[in-house]
Amino acid sequence: MLVGVLALQGDFREHLLALAECGVDAVAVKTLEEINSIDALVLPGGESTTIAKLARTFGLFDRISERIRAGMPTYGSCAGMILLADRIEGAMHGQESFGGIDITVRRNAFGRQVDSFEVDLNMVGITAPPIRAIFIRAPWVEAVGSGVEVLASVEINGELHPVAVRQGNLLATSFHPEITGDMRVHRYFIESVCKTVVA
Ligand code: GLN
């Protein structure tokens, strides 16, 4: 199995390192040929508007969207979650997403006071101890469709906001496991979502 990490903008290098650490073959992808050659995809954190625009500019947008909808296992962290969402609140004018997960995300949802923060989080599918989740101008999930499983939520002012979701072959987190040194979310993606066993 070859995992591609979309390398147009954002922290794709950290995802490449995390995947390599898990023992899978991972490559940076930024051409149509590369997009066509991979078995699974990771959409990194960064700036969702910029990544979508660059994907359009380089003629990759429709093919990525098509492959995601055709069932290619895909994981998006932070900006990557926004790119996998069917609907975006707080979108820039004309902002597009590849879509695939039946969720509405709110960009920059946590507001100024808690713009960036860390918390220990229990996540369905990840055995104890909790994972250290790092949020950087992160989105949260505002609404989920019936086929979407919520894997983790954060409580803000007494309200629970989903921050990790899965719909079939698609996984998204508001936070950035790629910068923690803890590979359990990447392993979950490889083993449970891609259903590939690595040594
Ligand atoms: N706020 C960014 C966006 O809307 C996401 C931030 C991140 O990926 N850390 O794209």
PDB file of C-alpha atoms and ligand atoms in Angstrom:
ATOM      1  CA  MET A   1       0.000   0.000   0.000  1.00  0.00           C
ATOM      2  CA  LEU A   2       1.283   3.442  -0.937  1.00  0.00           C
ATOM      3  CA  VAL A   3      -0.008   6.429   1.048  1.00  0.00           C
ATOM      4  CA  GLY A   4       0.187   9.871  -0.544  1.00  0.00           C
ATOM      5  CA  VAL A   5       0.326  13.065   1.476  1.00  0.00           C
ATOM      6  CA  LEU A   6      -0.984  16.072  -0.429  1.00  0.00           C
ATOM      7  CA  ALA A   7       2.013  18.387  -0.544  1.00  0.00           C
ATOM      8  CA  LEU A   8       0.677  21.709  -1.838  1.00  0.00           C
ATOM      9  CA  GLN A   9       0.844  23.608   1.474  1.00  0.00           C
ATOM     10  CA  GLY A  10       0.814  22.880   5.197  1.00  0.00           C
ATOM     11  CA  ASP A  11       2.508  20.349   7.458  1.00  0.00           C
ATOM     12  CA  PHE A  12       2.782  17.481   4.978  1.00  0.00           C
ATOM     13  CA  ARG A  13       6.365  16.696   6.059  1.00  0.00           C
ATOM     14  CA  GLU A  14       5.205  15.860   9.590  1.00  0.00           C
ATOM     15  CA  HIS A  15       2.599  13.453   8.180  1.00  0.00           C
ATOM     16  CA  LEU A  16       5.235  11.820   5.949  1.00  0.00           C
ATOM     17  CA  LEU A  17       7.467  11.279   8.983  1.00  0.00           C
ATOM     18  CA  ALA A  18       4.596   9.902  11.081  1.00  0.00           C
ATOM     19  CA  LEU A  19       3.572   7.457   8.328  1.00  0.00           C
ATOM     20  CA  ALA A  20       7.174   6.346   7.797  1.00  0.00           C
ATOM     21  CA  GLU A  21       7.454   5.789  11.535  1.00  0.00           C
ATOM     22  CA  CYS A  22       4.405   3.508  11.289  1.00  0.00           C
ATOM     23  CA  GLY A  23       6.229   1.458   8.655  1.00  0.00           C
ATOM     24  CA  VAL A  24       4.135   2.304   5.588  1.00  0.00           C
ATOM     25  CA  ASP A  25       5.373   3.598   2.251  1.00  0.00           C
ATOM     26  CA  ALA A  26       4.439   7.264   2.084  1.00  0.00           C
ATOM     27  CA  VAL A  27       5.120   9.852  -0.620  1.00  0.00           C
ATOM     28  CA  ALA A  28       4.456  13.542  -1.121  1.00  0.00           C
ATOM     29  CA  VAL A  29       1.937  14.004  -3.938  1.00  0.00           C
ATOM     30  CA  LYS A  30       1.356  17.088  -6.071  1.00  0.00           C
ATOM     31  CA  THR A  31       0.788  15.904  -9.632  1.00  0.00           C
ATOM     32  CA  LEU A  32      -2.094  14.088 -11.292  1.00  0.00           C
ATOM     33  CA  GLU A  33       0.122  11.054 -11.976  1.00  0.00           C
ATOM     34  CA  GLU A  34       1.044  10.880  -8.304  1.00  0.00           C
ATOM     35  CA  ILE A  35      -2.595  11.243  -7.228  1.00  0.00           C
ATOM     36  CA  ASN A  36      -3.488   8.369  -9.571  1.00  0.00           C
ATOM     37  CA  SER A  37      -0.715   6.139  -8.238  1.00  0.00           C
ATOM     38  CA  ILE A  38      -1.603   6.091  -4.526  1.00  0.00           C
ATOM     39  CA  ASP A  39      -3.850   3.735  -2.540  1.00  0.00           C
ATOM     40  CA  ALA A  40      -4.647   6.119   0.319  1.00  0.00           C
ATOM     41  CA  LEU A  41      -4.356   9.851   0.933  1.00  0.00           C
ATOM     42  CA  VAL A  42      -3.582  12.199   3.817  1.00  0.00           C
ATOM     43  CA  LEU A  43      -4.669  15.846   3.702  1.00  0.00           C
ATOM     44  CA  PRO A  44      -2.412  17.822   6.071  1.00  0.00           C
ATOM     45  CA  GLY A  45      -3.043  20.742   8.379  1.00  0.00           C
ATOM     46  CA  GLY A  46      -2.412  24.175   6.950  1.00  0.00           C
ATOM     47  CA  GLU A  47      -4.768  26.623   5.311  1.00  0.00           C
ATOM     48  CA  SER A  48      -7.780  24.982   3.720  1.00  0.00           C
ATOM     49  CA  THR A  49      -8.532  27.860   1.321  1.00  0.00           C
ATOM     50  CA  THR A  50      -4.959  27.855   0.013  1.00  0.00           C
ATOM     51  CA  ILE A  51      -4.818  24.075  -0.380  1.00  0.00           C
ATOM     52  CA  ALA A  52      -8.142  24.036  -2.285  1.00  0.00           C
ATOM     53  CA  LYS A  53      -7.049  26.910  -4.535  1.00  0.00           C
ATOM     54  CA  LEU A  54      -3.699  25.297  -5.308  1.00  0.00           C
ATOM     55  CA  ALA A  55      -5.435  21.979  -6.047  1.00  0.00           C
ATOM     56  CA  ARG A  56      -7.626  23.860  -8.565  1.00  0.00           C
ATOM     57  CA  THR A  57      -4.668  25.714 -10.063  1.00  0.00           C
ATOM     58  CA  PHE A  58      -2.693  22.510 -10.574  1.00  0.00           C
ATOM     59  CA  GLY A  59      -5.700  20.667 -12.038  1.00  0.00           C
ATOM     60  CA  LEU A  60      -5.886  18.153  -9.180  1.00  0.00           C
ATOM     61  CA  PHE A  61      -9.095  19.216  -7.488  1.00  0.00           C
ATOM     62  CA  ASP A  62     -11.662  17.154  -9.398  1.00  0.00           C
ATOM     63  CA  ARG A  63      -9.523  14.015  -9.478  1.00  0.00           C
ATOM     64  CA  ILE A  64      -8.871  14.117  -5.722  1.00  0.00           C
ATOM     65  CA  SER A  65     -12.560  14.656  -5.074  1.00  0.00           C
ATOM     66  CA  GLU A  66     -13.450  11.816  -7.440  1.00  0.00           C
ATOM     67  CA  ARG A  67     -10.996   9.371  -5.840  1.00  0.00           C
ATOM     68  CA  ILE A  68     -12.212  10.236  -2.336  1.00  0.00           C
ATOM     69  CA  ARG A  69     -15.819   9.621  -3.380  1.00  0.00           C
ATOM     70  CA  ALA A  70     -14.794   6.371  -5.091  1.00  0.00           C
ATOM     71  CA  GLY A  71     -13.653   5.047  -1.706  1.00  0.00           C
ATOM     72  CA  MET A  72      -9.925   5.802  -1.470  1.00  0.00           C
ATOM     73  CA  PRO A  73      -9.104   5.772   2.280  1.00  0.00           C
ATOM     74  CA  THR A  74      -8.369   9.368   3.241  1.00  0.00           C
ATOM     75  CA  TYR A  75      -7.401  11.061   6.496  1.00  0.00           C
ATOM     76  CA  GLY A  76      -7.535  14.819   7.011  1.00  0.00           C
ATOM     77  CA  SER A  77      -6.143  16.724  10.016  1.00  0.00           C
ATOM     78  CA  CYS A  78      -7.386  20.241  10.770  1.00  0.00           C
ATOM     79  CA  ALA A  79      -7.399  22.018   7.369  1.00  0.00           C
ATOM     80  CA  GLY A  80      -7.634  18.456   6.019  1.00  0.00           C
ATOM     81  CA  MET A  81     -10.862  17.959   7.985  1.00  0.00           C
ATOM     82  CA  ILE A  82     -12.290  21.103   6.381  1.00  0.00           C
ATOM     83  CA  LEU A  83     -11.316  19.777   2.943  1.00  0.00           C
ATOM     84  CA  LEU A  84     -13.143  16.488   3.626  1.00  0.00           C
ATOM     85  CA  ALA A  85     -16.316  18.150   4.883  1.00  0.00           C
ATOM     86  CA  ASP A  86     -19.380  18.332   2.660  1.00  0.00           C
ATOM     87  CA  ARG A  87     -20.308  21.715   4.166  1.00  0.00           C
ATOM     88  CA  ILE A  88     -18.232  24.588   5.630  1.00  0.00           C
ATOM     89  CA  GLU A  89     -19.425  27.335   8.005  1.00  0.00           C
ATOM     90  CA  GLY A  90     -17.276  30.436   8.092  1.00  0.00           C
ATOM     91  CA  ALA A  91     -15.922  29.643   4.645  1.00  0.00           C
ATOM     92  CA  MET A  92     -14.093  32.261   2.622  1.00  0.00           C
ATOM     93  CA  HIS A  93     -16.192  33.481  -0.286  1.00  0.00           C
ATOM     94  CA  GLY A  94     -16.216  30.717  -2.879  1.00  0.00           C
ATOM     95  CA  GLN A  95     -14.176  28.319  -0.715  1.00  0.00           C
ATOM     96  CA  GLU A  96     -14.407  24.753  -1.994  1.00  0.00           C
ATOM     97  CA  SER A  97     -13.877  21.410  -0.295  1.00  0.00           C
ATOM     98  CA  PHE A  98     -13.259  17.979  -1.806  1.00  0.00           C
ATOM     99  CA  GLY A  99     -16.064  16.732   0.418  1.00  0.00           C
ATOM    100  CA  GLY A 100     -16.906  13.121   1.178  1.00  0.00           C
ATOM    101  CA  ILE A 101     -17.804  13.248   4.874  1.00  0.00           C
ATOM    102  CA  ASP A 102     -21.399  14.219   5.587  1.00  0.00           C
ATOM    103  CA  ILE A 103     -20.543  16.899   8.147  1.00  0.00           C
ATOM    104  CA  THR A 104     -20.736  20.643   8.531  1.00  0.00           C
ATOM    105  CA  VAL A 105     -17.492  22.045   9.950  1.00  0.00           C
ATOM    106  CA  ARG A 106     -17.008  25.471  11.440  1.00  0.00           C
ATOM    107  CA  ARG A 107     -13.662  27.001  10.538  1.00  0.00           C
ATOM    108  CA  ASN A 108     -11.625  28.650  13.335  1.00  0.00           C
ATOM    109  CA  ALA A 109     -14.398  27.512  15.672  1.00  0.00           C
ATOM    110  CA  PHE A 110     -12.708  27.787  19.037  1.00  0.00           C
ATOM    111  CA  GLY A 111     -12.400  31.563  18.910  1.00  0.00           C
ATOM    112  CA  ARG A 112      -9.698  33.916  20.076  1.00  0.00           C
ATOM    113  CA  GLN A 113      -9.313  32.954  23.735  1.00  0.00           C
ATOM    114  CA  VAL A 114      -8.656  29.316  22.945  1.00  0.00           C
ATOM    115  CA  ASP A 115      -7.335  29.870  19.446  1.00  0.00           C
ATOM    116  CA  SER A 116      -4.692  27.215  20.053  1.00  0.00           C
ATOM    117  CA  PHE A 117      -4.662  24.744  22.925  1.00  0.00           C
ATOM    118  CA  GLU A 118      -3.841  21.194  23.963  1.00  0.00           C
ATOM    119  CA  VAL A 119      -6.001  18.667  25.747  1.00  0.00           C
ATOM    120  CA  ASP A 120      -5.925  14.964  26.636  1.00  0.00           C
ATOM    121  CA  LEU A 121      -8.626  13.262  24.641  1.00  0.00           C
ATOM    122  CA  ASN A 122     -10.245   9.852  24.646  1.00  0.00           C
ATOM    123  CA  MET A 123     -10.870   8.640  21.126  1.00  0.00           C
ATOM    124  CA  VAL A 124     -12.951   5.662  20.005  1.00  0.00           C
ATOM    125  CA  GLY A 125     -10.639   3.099  18.418  1.00  0.00           C
ATOM    126  CA  ILE A 126      -7.539   4.262  20.334  1.00  0.00           C
ATOM    127  CA  THR A 127      -6.764   2.359  23.505  1.00  0.00           C
ATOM    128  CA  ALA A 128      -5.755   4.166  26.702  1.00  0.00           C
ATOM    129  CA  PRO A 129      -3.961   6.348  27.667  1.00  0.00           C
ATOM    130  CA  PRO A 130      -5.771   9.370  26.165  1.00  0.00           C
ATOM    131  CA  ILE A 131      -4.074  11.127  23.272  1.00  0.00           C
ATOM    132  CA  ARG A 132      -2.572  14.604  23.549  1.00  0.00           C
ATOM    133  CA  ALA A 133      -4.603  16.619  21.048  1.00  0.00           C
ATOM    134  CA  ILE A 134      -3.121  19.876  19.747  1.00  0.00           C
ATOM    135  CA  PHE A 135      -5.560  22.385  18.245  1.00  0.00           C
ATOM    136  CA  ILE A 136      -4.253  25.269  16.115  1.00  0.00           C
ATOM    137  CA  ARG A 137      -6.971  27.608  14.805  1.00  0.00           C
ATOM    138  CA  ALA A 138      -8.936  24.419  14.432  1.00  0.00           C
ATOM    139  CA  PRO A 139     -12.407  23.695  13.118  1.00  0.00           C
ATOM    140  CA  TRP A 140     -15.006  21.719  15.041  1.00  0.00           C
ATOM    141  CA  VAL A 141     -17.847  19.671  13.646  1.00  0.00           C
ATOM    142  CA  GLU A 142     -21.110  21.540  13.839  1.00  0.00           C
ATOM    143  CA  ALA A 143     -23.457  18.873  12.431  1.00  0.00           C
ATOM    144  CA  VAL A 144     -23.088  15.233  11.447  1.00  0.00           C
ATOM    145  CA  GLY A 145     -25.086  13.143   8.986  1.00  0.00           C
ATOM    146  CA  SER A 146     -26.454   9.729   9.945  1.00  0.00           C
ATOM    147  CA  GLY A 147     -23.569   7.729   8.439  1.00  0.00           C
ATOM    148  CA  VAL A 148     -20.929   9.569  10.445  1.00  0.00           C
ATOM    149  CA  GLU A 149     -19.383   8.158  13.608  1.00  0.00           C
ATOM    150  CA  VAL A 150     -18.125  10.650  16.184  1.00  0.00           C
ATOM    151  CA  LEU A 151     -14.829   9.340  17.605  1.00  0.00           C
ATOM    152  CA  ALA A 152     -13.956  12.187  19.976  1.00  0.00           C
ATOM    153  CA  SER A 153     -15.421  15.449  21.258  1.00  0.00           C
ATOM    154  CA  VAL A 154     -14.245  18.451  23.238  1.00  0.00           C
ATOM    155  CA  GLU A 155     -16.420  20.184  25.824  1.00  0.00           C
ATOM    156  CA  ILE A 156     -16.505  23.974  25.591  1.00  0.00           C
ATOM    157  CA  ASN A 157     -18.813  25.906  27.945  1.00  0.00           C
ATOM    158  CA  GLY A 158     -20.804  22.784  28.719  1.00  0.00           C
ATOM    159  CA  GLU A 159     -21.330  21.854  25.082  1.00  0.00           C
ATOM    160  CA  LEU A 160     -19.762  18.896  23.327  1.00  0.00           C
ATOM    161  CA  HIS A 161     -18.205  19.545  19.934  1.00  0.00           C
ATOM    162  CA  PRO A 162     -17.033  16.607  17.807  1.00  0.00           C
ATOM    163  CA  VAL A 163     -13.357  16.870  16.842  1.00  0.00           C
ATOM    164  CA  ALA A 164     -12.746  13.403  15.349  1.00  0.00           C
ATOM    165  CA  VAL A 165     -15.136  11.705  12.941  1.00  0.00           C
ATOM    166  CA  ARG A 166     -15.203   8.751  10.599  1.00  0.00           C
ATOM    167  CA  GLN A 167     -17.446   7.875   7.695  1.00  0.00           C
ATOM    168  CA  GLY A 168     -16.439   4.561   6.141  1.00  0.00           C
ATOM    169  CA  ASN A 169     -13.030   5.030   4.532  1.00  0.00           C
ATOM    170  CA  LEU A 170     -12.772   8.665   5.547  1.00  0.00           C
ATOM    171  CA  LEU A 171     -11.270   9.905   8.813  1.00  0.00           C
ATOM    172  CA  ALA A 172     -10.897  13.487  10.023  1.00  0.00           C
ATOM    173  CA  THR A 173      -9.543  15.146  13.169  1.00  0.00           C
ATOM    174  CA  SER A 174      -9.633  18.830  14.156  1.00  0.00           C
ATOM    175  CA  PHE A 175      -6.291  18.318  15.872  1.00  0.00           C
ATOM    176  CA  HIS A 176      -2.760  17.453  14.706  1.00  0.00           C
ATOM    177  CA  PRO A 177      -1.455  14.029  15.821  1.00  0.00           C
ATOM    178  CA  GLU A 178       1.357  14.442  13.278  1.00  0.00           C
ATOM    179  CA  ILE A 179       3.152  16.899  15.560  1.00  0.00           C
ATOM    180  CA  THR A 180       2.958  14.969  18.836  1.00  0.00           C
ATOM    181  CA  GLY A 181       5.246  11.992  18.225  1.00  0.00           C
ATOM    182  CA  ASP A 182       2.309   9.715  19.172  1.00  0.00           C
ATOM    183  CA  MET A 183       1.510   7.603  16.113  1.00  0.00           C
ATOM    184  CA  ARG A 184      -1.706   6.002  17.367  1.00  0.00           C
ATOM    185  CA  VAL A 185      -4.054   8.025  15.160  1.00  0.00           C
ATOM    186  CA  HIS A 186      -1.934   7.314  12.065  1.00  0.00           C
ATOM    187  CA  ARG A 187      -1.843   3.637  13.058  1.00  0.00           C
ATOM    188  CA  TYR A 188      -5.624   3.662  13.457  1.00  0.00           C
ATOM    189  CA  PHE A 189      -5.891   5.140   9.943  1.00  0.00           C
ATOM    190  CA  ILE A 190      -3.587   2.510   8.465  1.00  0.00           C
ATOM    191  CA  GLU A 191      -4.920  -0.499  10.339  1.00  0.00           C
ATOM    192  CA  SER A 192      -8.630   0.228  10.827  1.00  0.00           C
ATOM    193  CA  VAL A 193      -9.465   2.557   7.939  1.00  0.00           C
ATOM    194  CA  CYS A 194      -7.054   1.278   5.246  1.00  0.00           C
ATOM    195  CA  LYS A 195      -7.196  -2.209   6.789  1.00  0.00           C
ATOM    196  CA  THR A 196      -3.495  -2.758   6.204  1.00  0.00           C
ATOM    197  CA  VAL A 197      -1.323  -4.578   8.697  1.00  0.00           C
ATOM    198  CA  VAL A 198       2.186  -3.219   9.121  1.00  0.00           C
ATOM    199  CA  ALA A 199       4.990  -4.719  11.146  1.00  0.00           C
TER     200      ALA A 199
HETATM  201  N1  GLN B   1      -7.709  27.587  10.249  1.00  0.00           N
HETATM  202  C1  GLN B   1      -7.180  26.768   9.184  1.00  0.00           C
HETATM  203  C2  GLN B   1      -8.137  26.668   8.004  1.00  0.00           C
HETATM  204  O1  GLN B   1      -9.225  27.134   8.066  1.00  0.00           O
HETATM  205  C3  GLN B   1      -6.838  25.380   9.684  1.00  0.00           C
HETATM  206  C4  GLN B   1      -5.707  25.443  10.671  1.00  0.00           C
HETATM  207  C5  GLN B   1      -4.836  24.226  10.736  1.00  0.00           C
HETATM  208  O2  GLN B   1      -4.817  23.364   9.830  1.00  0.00           O
HETATM  209  N2  GLN B   1      -4.045  24.160  11.771  1.00  0.00           N
HETATM  210  O3  GLN B   1      -7.788  26.109   7.009  1.00  0.00           O
END
